[in-house]
Amino acid sequence: MEYLENIRNLRGRCVLRRDIIREFLAELLGTFVLILFGCGSVAQTVLSREAKGQLLTIHFGFTLGVMLAIYMAGGVSGGHVNPAVSLAMVVLRKLPLKKFPVYVLAQFLGAFFGSCAVYCLYYDAFTEFANGELAVTGPNATAGIFASYPREGLSLLNGFIDQVIGAGALVLCILAVVDKKNIGAPKGMEPLLVGLSILAIGVSMALNCGYPINPARDLGPRLFTAIAGWGLTVFSMSLDLWGKTEHPEETHKEKITRRTCKLHTETQTDPAEARTSDLLAVR
């Protein structure tokens, strides 16, 4: 009898390990797909200098990326593809705490590999863009394709509030969609509604930081850019931009003179490069 009990316990452990591996792979694949379509839409827009995309297509890219990621991973792991969502599920006791590190690791790896795929997909375009220079800032910056950077002048406090509100809105919408005691969503339509929630956040909360609202979606690709040639500046540049203001001590007359000179300079700048810089400022 003791032998049979040991066999049952061993079988239960094997099933548990097999399940956690399946959930790990599901989260990895789901986050990979999210980055492939999301960051891929940014790359197509930026590298074509908006000839093959615009800000709205980027919003749709992330919307569809999230939707398809949940369809792929939802039946196995729940399709969190976001550490913030996984943490919310832990707090609500819908995900065991012991699984949380596994989910987060899978999400970060999926985001990293998704960035690799986007870079390989557009390798020639990256090489041709700005003569192959991998810049973090400026009109030919491409680091913003993979990670989000705060707009110039944004304070640290405002940036923190921006992310709290954005991530909170996402989690709130997800909980409303999957709540069976509420109106809920028709079976099989949950991923579509979560994707539309991303679209709503994108068109209303993208000005400050580009609505990353997903630690894995930002840190994984950011780590990739540091390795792929953009350098460690991708980590320090955000710190340089926080709260940065233009000439705070200048007089009103000096400010008008500076802005006039700046306007004159911008009229001599390639409009496509200027639009690309503005686009990455949002992302």
PDB file of C-alpha atoms in Angstrom:
ATOM      1  CA  MET A   1       0.000   0.000   0.000  1.00  0.00           C
ATOM      2  CA  GLU A   2       2.811   2.363   0.840  1.00  0.00           C
ATOM      3  CA  TYR A   3       4.408   1.593  -2.518  1.00  0.00           C
ATOM      4  CA  LEU A   4       1.189   2.463  -4.361  1.00  0.00           C
ATOM      5  CA  GLU A   5       0.882   5.690  -2.395  1.00  0.00           C
ATOM      6  CA  ASN A   6       4.429   6.658  -3.398  1.00  0.00           C
ATOM      7  CA  ILE A   7       3.587   5.942  -7.044  1.00  0.00           C
ATOM      8  CA  ARG A   8       0.525   8.202  -6.842  1.00  0.00           C
ATOM      9  CA  ASN A   9       2.557  10.987  -5.259  1.00  0.00           C
ATOM     10  CA  LEU A  10       5.236  10.672  -7.925  1.00  0.00           C
ATOM     11  CA  ARG A  11       2.613  10.771 -10.655  1.00  0.00           C
ATOM     12  CA  GLY A  12       1.082  13.883  -9.142  1.00  0.00           C
ATOM     13  CA  ARG A  13       4.471  15.610  -9.055  1.00  0.00           C
ATOM     14  CA  CYS A  14       5.141  14.684 -12.681  1.00  0.00           C
ATOM     15  CA  VAL A  15       1.771  16.070 -13.732  1.00  0.00           C
ATOM     16  CA  LEU A  16       2.456  19.286 -11.816  1.00  0.00           C
ATOM     17  CA  ARG A  17       5.864  19.704 -13.429  1.00  0.00           C
ATOM     18  CA  ARG A  18       4.430  18.965 -16.851  1.00  0.00           C
ATOM     19  CA  ASP A  19       1.693  21.557 -16.312  1.00  0.00           C
ATOM     20  CA  ILE A  20       4.094  24.258 -15.167  1.00  0.00           C
ATOM     21  CA  ILE A  21       6.307  23.604 -18.200  1.00  0.00           C
ATOM     22  CA  ARG A  22       3.296  23.923 -20.493  1.00  0.00           C
ATOM     23  CA  GLU A  23       2.266  27.163 -18.806  1.00  0.00           C
ATOM     24  CA  PHE A  24       5.824  28.472 -19.033  1.00  0.00           C
ATOM     25  CA  LEU A  25       5.968  27.767 -22.764  1.00  0.00           C
ATOM     26  CA  ALA A  26       2.488  29.237 -23.293  1.00  0.00           C
ATOM     27  CA  GLU A  27       3.438  32.522 -21.607  1.00  0.00           C
ATOM     28  CA  LEU A  28       6.713  32.628 -23.512  1.00  0.00           C
ATOM     29  CA  LEU A  29       4.997  32.070 -26.857  1.00  0.00           C
ATOM     30  CA  GLY A  30       2.214  34.531 -26.082  1.00  0.00           C
ATOM     31  CA  THR A  31       4.605  37.329 -25.118  1.00  0.00           C
ATOM     32  CA  PHE A  32       6.746  36.526 -28.159  1.00  0.00           C
ATOM     33  CA  VAL A  33       3.726  37.040 -30.422  1.00  0.00           C
ATOM     34  CA  LEU A  34       2.794  40.269 -28.620  1.00  0.00           C
ATOM     35  CA  ILE A  35       6.248  41.754 -29.264  1.00  0.00           C
ATOM     36  CA  LEU A  36       6.439  40.404 -32.807  1.00  0.00           C
ATOM     37  CA  PHE A  37       3.272  42.196 -33.886  1.00  0.00           C
ATOM     38  CA  GLY A  38       3.509  45.172 -31.530  1.00  0.00           C
ATOM     39  CA  CYS A  39       7.149  46.176 -31.926  1.00  0.00           C
ATOM     40  CA  GLY A  40       6.998  44.952 -35.521  1.00  0.00           C
ATOM     41  CA  SER A  41       4.355  47.585 -36.277  1.00  0.00           C
ATOM     42  CA  VAL A  42       6.572  50.260 -34.698  1.00  0.00           C
ATOM     43  CA  ALA A  43       9.579  49.098 -36.725  1.00  0.00           C
ATOM     44  CA  GLN A  44       7.630  49.163 -39.989  1.00  0.00           C
ATOM     45  CA  THR A  45       6.384  52.686 -39.282  1.00  0.00           C
ATOM     46  CA  VAL A  46       9.689  54.151 -38.130  1.00  0.00           C
ATOM     47  CA  LEU A  47      12.012  52.462 -40.608  1.00  0.00           C
ATOM     48  CA  SER A  48       9.781  53.455 -43.540  1.00  0.00           C
ATOM     49  CA  ARG A  49       9.568  56.998 -42.128  1.00  0.00           C
ATOM     50  CA  GLU A  50       5.790  56.586 -41.927  1.00  0.00           C
ATOM     51  CA  ALA A  51       5.458  55.536 -45.561  1.00  0.00           C
ATOM     52  CA  LYS A  52       4.196  52.096 -44.454  1.00  0.00           C
ATOM     53  CA  GLY A  53       2.499  52.982 -41.193  1.00  0.00           C
ATOM     54  CA  GLN A  54       1.325  55.651 -38.784  1.00  0.00           C
ATOM     55  CA  LEU A  55       0.662  56.014 -35.072  1.00  0.00           C
ATOM     56  CA  LEU A  56      -2.757  54.416 -35.453  1.00  0.00           C
ATOM     57  CA  THR A  57      -1.272  51.329 -37.110  1.00  0.00           C
ATOM     58  CA  ILE A  58       1.018  50.957 -34.096  1.00  0.00           C
ATOM     59  CA  HIS A  59      -2.016  51.001 -31.805  1.00  0.00           C
ATOM     60  CA  PHE A  60      -3.623  48.318 -33.958  1.00  0.00           C
ATOM     61  CA  GLY A  61      -0.397  46.310 -33.986  1.00  0.00           C
ATOM     62  CA  PHE A  62      -0.317  46.081 -30.188  1.00  0.00           C
ATOM     63  CA  THR A  63      -4.075  45.545 -30.005  1.00  0.00           C
ATOM     64  CA  LEU A  64      -3.946  42.578 -32.381  1.00  0.00           C
ATOM     65  CA  GLY A  65      -0.732  41.333 -30.789  1.00  0.00           C
ATOM     66  CA  VAL A  66      -2.345  41.160 -27.354  1.00  0.00           C
ATOM     67  CA  MET A  67      -5.506  39.579 -28.742  1.00  0.00           C
ATOM     68  CA  LEU A  68      -3.662  36.830 -30.633  1.00  0.00           C
ATOM     69  CA  ALA A  69      -1.285  36.234 -27.727  1.00  0.00           C
ATOM     70  CA  ILE A  70      -4.224  35.557 -25.403  1.00  0.00           C
ATOM     71  CA  TYR A  71      -5.872  33.283 -27.964  1.00  0.00           C
ATOM     72  CA  MET A  72      -2.634  31.275 -28.162  1.00  0.00           C
ATOM     73  CA  ALA A  73      -1.827  31.053 -24.461  1.00  0.00           C
ATOM     74  CA  GLY A  74      -5.188  31.569 -22.779  1.00  0.00           C
ATOM     75  CA  GLY A  75      -6.269  27.933 -22.729  1.00  0.00           C
ATOM     76  CA  VAL A  76      -3.041  26.797 -21.065  1.00  0.00           C
ATOM     77  CA  SER A  77      -1.806  29.578 -18.786  1.00  0.00           C
ATOM     78  CA  GLY A  78      -4.552  32.167 -18.901  1.00  0.00           C
ATOM     79  CA  GLY A  79      -2.637  34.306 -21.393  1.00  0.00           C
ATOM     80  CA  HIS A  80      -1.347  36.888 -18.915  1.00  0.00           C
ATOM     81  CA  VAL A  81       1.675  37.940 -21.067  1.00  0.00           C
ATOM     82  CA  ASN A  82       2.221  40.711 -18.516  1.00  0.00           C
ATOM     83  CA  PRO A  83       3.805  40.516 -15.033  1.00  0.00           C
ATOM     84  CA  ALA A  84       1.365  43.161 -13.783  1.00  0.00           C
ATOM     85  CA  VAL A  85      -1.565  40.932 -14.738  1.00  0.00           C
ATOM     86  CA  SER A  86       0.109  37.881 -13.179  1.00  0.00           C
ATOM     87  CA  LEU A  87       0.685  39.842  -9.964  1.00  0.00           C
ATOM     88  CA  ALA A  88      -2.961  40.891  -9.900  1.00  0.00           C
ATOM     89  CA  MET A  89      -3.991  37.255 -10.296  1.00  0.00           C
ATOM     90  CA  VAL A  90      -1.731  36.295  -7.374  1.00  0.00           C
ATOM     91  CA  VAL A  91      -3.272  38.999  -5.178  1.00  0.00           C
ATOM     92  CA  LEU A  92      -6.756  37.791  -6.119  1.00  0.00           C
ATOM     93  CA  ARG A  93      -5.663  34.178  -5.428  1.00  0.00           C
ATOM     94  CA  LYS A  94      -6.356  33.115  -8.981  1.00  0.00           C
ATOM     95  CA  LEU A  95      -2.696  32.167  -9.526  1.00  0.00           C
ATOM     96  CA  PRO A  96      -0.553  30.257  -6.981  1.00  0.00           C
ATOM     97  CA  LEU A  97       2.322  32.336  -5.684  1.00  0.00           C
ATOM     98  CA  LYS A  98       4.831  29.590  -6.537  1.00  0.00           C
ATOM     99  CA  LYS A  99       3.926  29.930 -10.223  1.00  0.00           C
ATOM    100  CA  PHE A 100       4.433  33.703 -10.313  1.00  0.00           C
ATOM    101  CA  PRO A 101       8.249  33.647 -10.865  1.00  0.00           C
ATOM    102  CA  VAL A 102       7.809  31.061 -13.625  1.00  0.00           C
ATOM    103  CA  TYR A 103       5.257  33.231 -15.421  1.00  0.00           C
ATOM    104  CA  VAL A 104       7.387  36.371 -15.093  1.00  0.00           C
ATOM    105  CA  LEU A 105      10.515  34.625 -16.387  1.00  0.00           C
ATOM    106  CA  ALA A 106       8.598  33.250 -19.366  1.00  0.00           C
ATOM    107  CA  GLN A 107       7.184  36.696 -20.159  1.00  0.00           C
ATOM    108  CA  PHE A 108      10.588  38.401 -20.053  1.00  0.00           C
ATOM    109  CA  LEU A 109      12.165  35.708 -22.228  1.00  0.00           C
ATOM    110  CA  GLY A 110       9.281  35.856 -24.695  1.00  0.00           C
ATOM    111  CA  ALA A 111       9.661  39.630 -24.985  1.00  0.00           C
ATOM    112  CA  PHE A 112      13.419  39.308 -25.473  1.00  0.00           C
ATOM    113  CA  PHE A 113      13.082  36.660 -28.195  1.00  0.00           C
ATOM    114  CA  GLY A 114      10.291  38.650 -29.842  1.00  0.00           C
ATOM    115  CA  SER A 115      12.646  41.621 -30.097  1.00  0.00           C
ATOM    116  CA  CYS A 116      15.269  39.376 -31.669  1.00  0.00           C
ATOM    117  CA  ALA A 117      12.713  38.280 -34.257  1.00  0.00           C
ATOM    118  CA  VAL A 118      11.735  41.875 -35.105  1.00  0.00           C
ATOM    119  CA  TYR A 119      15.379  42.889 -35.474  1.00  0.00           C
ATOM    120  CA  CYS A 120      16.120  39.908 -37.731  1.00  0.00           C
ATOM    121  CA  LEU A 121      12.979  40.590 -39.758  1.00  0.00           C
ATOM    122  CA  TYR A 122      14.050  44.180 -40.465  1.00  0.00           C
ATOM    123  CA  TYR A 123      17.813  43.724 -40.312  1.00  0.00           C
ATOM    124  CA  ASP A 124      18.415  45.211 -43.777  1.00  0.00           C
ATOM    125  CA  ALA A 125      16.085  48.116 -43.026  1.00  0.00           C
ATOM    126  CA  PHE A 126      17.985  48.855 -39.803  1.00  0.00           C
ATOM    127  CA  THR A 127      21.227  48.750 -41.766  1.00  0.00           C
ATOM    128  CA  GLU A 128      19.934  51.177 -44.397  1.00  0.00           C
ATOM    129  CA  PHE A 129      18.223  53.518 -41.930  1.00  0.00           C
ATOM    130  CA  ALA A 130      20.538  56.422 -41.019  1.00  0.00           C
ATOM    131  CA  ASN A 131      23.496  54.547 -42.542  1.00  0.00           C
ATOM    132  CA  GLY A 132      23.196  51.781 -40.001  1.00  0.00           C
ATOM    133  CA  GLU A 133      23.606  54.025 -36.952  1.00  0.00           C
ATOM    134  CA  LEU A 134      21.805  52.601 -33.927  1.00  0.00           C
ATOM    135  CA  ALA A 135      20.799  55.797 -32.142  1.00  0.00           C
ATOM    136  CA  VAL A 136      18.866  56.161 -28.903  1.00  0.00           C
ATOM    137  CA  THR A 137      17.902  59.819 -29.356  1.00  0.00           C
ATOM    138  CA  GLY A 138      17.632  62.284 -32.209  1.00  0.00           C
ATOM    139  CA  PRO A 139      15.717  62.323 -35.500  1.00  0.00           C
ATOM    140  CA  ASN A 140      17.174  58.937 -36.507  1.00  0.00           C
ATOM    141  CA  ALA A 141      16.653  57.191 -33.167  1.00  0.00           C
ATOM    142  CA  THR A 142      15.553  53.564 -33.405  1.00  0.00           C
ATOM    143  CA  ALA A 143      15.817  52.386 -29.790  1.00  0.00           C
ATOM    144  CA  GLY A 144      12.230  53.550 -29.272  1.00  0.00           C
ATOM    145  CA  ILE A 145      11.092  50.810 -31.635  1.00  0.00           C
ATOM    146  CA  PHE A 146      11.683  48.278 -28.871  1.00  0.00           C
ATOM    147  CA  ALA A 147      11.298  50.159 -25.582  1.00  0.00           C
ATOM    148  CA  SER A 148       9.408  53.177 -24.328  1.00  0.00           C
ATOM    149  CA  TYR A 149      11.046  56.439 -23.292  1.00  0.00           C
ATOM    150  CA  PRO A 150       9.417  59.340 -21.424  1.00  0.00           C
ATOM    151  CA  ARG A 151       8.689  62.525 -23.261  1.00  0.00           C
ATOM    152  CA  GLU A 152      11.012  65.415 -22.513  1.00  0.00           C
ATOM    153  CA  GLY A 153       9.928  67.421 -19.495  1.00  0.00           C
ATOM    154  CA  LEU A 154       7.981  64.603 -17.838  1.00  0.00           C
ATOM    155  CA  SER A 155       8.622  64.498 -14.096  1.00  0.00           C
ATOM    156  CA  LEU A 156       9.393  61.270 -12.276  1.00  0.00           C
ATOM    157  CA  LEU A 157       6.226  61.563 -10.213  1.00  0.00           C
ATOM    158  CA  ASN A 158       4.048  62.160 -13.269  1.00  0.00           C
ATOM    159  CA  GLY A 159       5.663  59.202 -15.017  1.00  0.00           C
ATOM    160  CA  PHE A 160       4.984  56.981 -12.009  1.00  0.00           C
ATOM    161  CA  ILE A 161       1.356  58.104 -11.864  1.00  0.00           C
ATOM    162  CA  ASP A 162       1.046  57.532 -15.624  1.00  0.00           C
ATOM    163  CA  GLN A 163       2.111  53.908 -15.313  1.00  0.00           C
ATOM    164  CA  VAL A 164       0.006  53.237 -12.220  1.00  0.00           C
ATOM    165  CA  ILE A 165      -3.114  54.572 -13.928  1.00  0.00           C
ATOM    166  CA  GLY A 166      -2.363  52.806 -17.230  1.00  0.00           C
ATOM    167  CA  ALA A 167      -1.594  49.413 -15.699  1.00  0.00           C
ATOM    168  CA  GLY A 168      -4.492  49.787 -13.283  1.00  0.00           C
ATOM    169  CA  ALA A 169      -6.880  50.552 -16.119  1.00  0.00           C
ATOM    170  CA  LEU A 170      -5.698  47.480 -18.004  1.00  0.00           C
ATOM    171  CA  VAL A 171      -6.108  45.142 -15.021  1.00  0.00           C
ATOM    172  CA  LEU A 172      -9.521  46.656 -14.231  1.00  0.00           C
ATOM    173  CA  CYS A 173     -10.712  46.090 -17.797  1.00  0.00           C
ATOM    174  CA  ILE A 174      -9.420  42.503 -17.803  1.00  0.00           C
ATOM    175  CA  LEU A 175     -11.157  41.695 -14.525  1.00  0.00           C
ATOM    176  CA  ALA A 176     -14.394  43.191 -15.843  1.00  0.00           C
ATOM    177  CA  VAL A 177     -14.186  41.151 -19.046  1.00  0.00           C
ATOM    178  CA  VAL A 178     -13.593  37.809 -17.299  1.00  0.00           C
ATOM    179  CA  ASP A 179     -15.988  38.412 -14.381  1.00  0.00           C
ATOM    180  CA  LYS A 180     -18.798  35.901 -14.818  1.00  0.00           C
ATOM    181  CA  LYS A 181     -20.866  37.615 -12.116  1.00  0.00           C
ATOM    182  CA  ASN A 182     -20.854  40.801 -14.174  1.00  0.00           C
ATOM    183  CA  ILE A 183     -22.121  41.158 -17.750  1.00  0.00           C
ATOM    184  CA  GLY A 184     -18.870  39.485 -18.816  1.00  0.00           C
ATOM    185  CA  ALA A 185     -18.003  38.630 -22.380  1.00  0.00           C
ATOM    186  CA  PRO A 186     -19.294  35.885 -24.699  1.00  0.00           C
ATOM    187  CA  LYS A 187     -17.178  32.745 -24.490  1.00  0.00           C
ATOM    188  CA  GLY A 188     -14.193  33.039 -26.812  1.00  0.00           C
ATOM    189  CA  MET A 189     -14.520  36.824 -27.152  1.00  0.00           C
ATOM    190  CA  GLU A 190     -12.458  37.708 -24.080  1.00  0.00           C
ATOM    191  CA  PRO A 191      -9.161  38.173 -25.994  1.00  0.00           C
ATOM    192  CA  LEU A 192     -10.817  40.558 -28.445  1.00  0.00           C
ATOM    193  CA  LEU A 193     -12.190  42.730 -25.646  1.00  0.00           C
ATOM    194  CA  VAL A 194      -8.864  42.759 -23.817  1.00  0.00           C
ATOM    195  CA  GLY A 195      -7.222  43.823 -27.086  1.00  0.00           C
ATOM    196  CA  LEU A 196      -9.751  46.633 -27.452  1.00  0.00           C
ATOM    197  CA  SER A 197      -8.881  47.696 -23.910  1.00  0.00           C
ATOM    198  CA  ILE A 198      -5.267  48.048 -25.056  1.00  0.00           C
ATOM    199  CA  LEU A 199      -6.473  50.146 -27.990  1.00  0.00           C
ATOM    200  CA  ALA A 200      -8.453  52.401 -25.644  1.00  0.00           C
ATOM    201  CA  ILE A 201      -5.404  52.913 -23.429  1.00  0.00           C
ATOM    202  CA  GLY A 202      -3.196  53.514 -26.474  1.00  0.00           C
ATOM    203  CA  VAL A 203      -5.334  56.279 -27.941  1.00  0.00           C
ATOM    204  CA  SER A 204      -5.799  58.032 -24.595  1.00  0.00           C
ATOM    205  CA  MET A 205      -2.662  57.454 -22.472  1.00  0.00           C
ATOM    206  CA  ALA A 206       0.293  57.309 -24.878  1.00  0.00           C
ATOM    207  CA  LEU A 207       1.583  60.874 -24.628  1.00  0.00           C
ATOM    208  CA  ASN A 208       3.771  60.603 -21.522  1.00  0.00           C
ATOM    209  CA  CYS A 209       5.571  57.276 -21.888  1.00  0.00           C
ATOM    210  CA  GLY A 210       4.001  55.444 -24.804  1.00  0.00           C
ATOM    211  CA  TYR A 211       1.830  53.186 -22.579  1.00  0.00           C
ATOM    212  CA  PRO A 212       4.246  50.290 -21.943  1.00  0.00           C
ATOM    213  CA  ILE A 213       2.015  49.162 -18.976  1.00  0.00           C
ATOM    214  CA  ASN A 214       3.906  45.863 -19.138  1.00  0.00           C
ATOM    215  CA  PRO A 215       7.301  45.409 -17.422  1.00  0.00           C
ATOM    216  CA  ALA A 216       8.193  42.428 -19.611  1.00  0.00           C
ATOM    217  CA  ARG A 217       7.224  44.230 -22.818  1.00  0.00           C
ATOM    218  CA  ASP A 218       9.606  47.069 -21.966  1.00  0.00           C
ATOM    219  CA  LEU A 219      12.527  45.529 -20.049  1.00  0.00           C
ATOM    220  CA  GLY A 220      12.968  42.475 -22.291  1.00  0.00           C
ATOM    221  CA  PRO A 221      13.289  44.503 -25.520  1.00  0.00           C
ATOM    222  CA  ARG A 222      15.335  47.160 -23.730  1.00  0.00           C
ATOM    223  CA  LEU A 223      17.833  44.500 -22.647  1.00  0.00           C
ATOM    224  CA  PHE A 224      17.955  43.269 -26.244  1.00  0.00           C
ATOM    225  CA  THR A 225      18.794  46.743 -27.560  1.00  0.00           C
ATOM    226  CA  ALA A 226      21.599  47.055 -24.996  1.00  0.00           C
ATOM    227  CA  ILE A 227      23.107  43.812 -26.296  1.00  0.00           C
ATOM    228  CA  ALA A 228      22.366  44.329 -29.999  1.00  0.00           C
ATOM    229  CA  GLY A 229      24.354  47.534 -30.432  1.00  0.00           C
ATOM    230  CA  TRP A 230      22.469  50.463 -28.933  1.00  0.00           C
ATOM    231  CA  GLY A 231      24.574  50.138 -25.778  1.00  0.00           C
ATOM    232  CA  LEU A 232      23.862  50.707 -22.106  1.00  0.00           C
ATOM    233  CA  THR A 233      22.592  54.190 -22.937  1.00  0.00           C
ATOM    234  CA  VAL A 234      19.152  52.611 -23.332  1.00  0.00           C
ATOM    235  CA  PHE A 235      19.044  52.294 -19.527  1.00  0.00           C
ATOM    236  CA  SER A 236      20.476  55.704 -18.619  1.00  0.00           C
ATOM    237  CA  MET A 237      18.715  57.791 -21.261  1.00  0.00           C
ATOM    238  CA  SER A 238      15.370  57.516 -19.501  1.00  0.00           C
ATOM    239  CA  LEU A 239      16.964  58.900 -16.344  1.00  0.00           C
ATOM    240  CA  ASP A 240      18.390  61.792 -18.341  1.00  0.00           C
ATOM    241  CA  LEU A 241      14.967  62.620 -19.776  1.00  0.00           C
ATOM    242  CA  TRP A 242      13.028  62.525 -16.493  1.00  0.00           C
ATOM    243  CA  GLY A 243      12.123  66.068 -15.526  1.00  0.00           C
ATOM    244  CA  LYS A 244      14.385  67.587 -18.154  1.00  0.00           C
ATOM    245  CA  THR A 245      13.358  71.136 -19.062  1.00  0.00           C
ATOM    246  CA  GLU A 246      14.709  73.537 -21.616  1.00  0.00           C
ATOM    247  CA  HIS A 247      16.713  76.470 -20.180  1.00  0.00           C
ATOM    248  CA  PRO A 248      14.591  77.028 -17.018  1.00  0.00           C
ATOM    249  CA  GLU A 249      16.384  80.241 -16.028  1.00  0.00           C
ATOM    250  CA  GLU A 250      16.163  82.085 -19.355  1.00  0.00           C
ATOM    251  CA  THR A 251      14.143  85.270 -19.684  1.00  0.00           C
ATOM    252  CA  HIS A 252      10.982  85.566 -21.750  1.00  0.00           C
ATOM    253  CA  LYS A 253      12.844  87.457 -24.466  1.00  0.00           C
ATOM    254  CA  GLU A 254      15.609  84.835 -24.597  1.00  0.00           C
ATOM    255  CA  LYS A 255      12.996  82.095 -24.799  1.00  0.00           C
ATOM    256  CA  ILE A 256      11.313  83.752 -27.801  1.00  0.00           C
ATOM    257  CA  THR A 257      14.674  84.188 -29.529  1.00  0.00           C
ATOM    258  CA  ARG A 258      15.632  80.551 -28.919  1.00  0.00           C
ATOM    259  CA  ARG A 259      12.304  79.233 -30.198  1.00  0.00           C
ATOM    260  CA  THR A 260      12.579  81.402 -33.318  1.00  0.00           C
ATOM    261  CA  CYS A 261      16.028  79.970 -34.045  1.00  0.00           C
ATOM    262  CA  LYS A 262      14.734  76.485 -33.392  1.00  0.00           C
ATOM    263  CA  LEU A 263      11.821  77.008 -35.796  1.00  0.00           C
ATOM    264  CA  HIS A 264      14.222  78.262 -38.458  1.00  0.00           C
ATOM    265  CA  THR A 265      16.387  75.174 -37.975  1.00  0.00           C
ATOM    266  CA  GLU A 266      13.418  72.805 -38.154  1.00  0.00           C
ATOM    267  CA  THR A 267      12.353  74.270 -41.504  1.00  0.00           C
ATOM    268  CA  GLN A 268      15.692  73.080 -42.875  1.00  0.00           C
ATOM    269  CA  THR A 269      15.296  69.581 -41.412  1.00  0.00           C
ATOM    270  CA  ASP A 270      14.021  66.635 -43.410  1.00  0.00           C
ATOM    271  CA  PRO A 271      10.272  66.444 -42.587  1.00  0.00           C
ATOM    272  CA  ALA A 272      10.405  62.644 -42.576  1.00  0.00           C
ATOM    273  CA  GLU A 273      13.145  62.665 -39.945  1.00  0.00           C
ATOM    274  CA  ALA A 274      11.191  65.131 -37.825  1.00  0.00           C
ATOM    275  CA  ARG A 275       8.067  62.975 -37.976  1.00  0.00           C
ATOM    276  CA  THR A 276      10.084  59.911 -37.008  1.00  0.00           C
ATOM    277  CA  SER A 277      11.468  61.715 -33.969  1.00  0.00           C
ATOM    278  CA  ASP A 278       7.974  62.806 -32.904  1.00  0.00           C
ATOM    279  CA  LEU A 279       6.649  59.285 -33.364  1.00  0.00           C
ATOM    280  CA  LEU A 280       9.317  57.750 -31.130  1.00  0.00           C
ATOM    281  CA  ALA A 281       8.672  60.457 -28.548  1.00  0.00           C
ATOM    282  CA  VAL A 282       5.172  59.046 -28.205  1.00  0.00           C
ATOM    283  CA  ARG A 283       6.317  55.443 -28.180  1.00  0.00           C
TER     284      ARG A 283
END
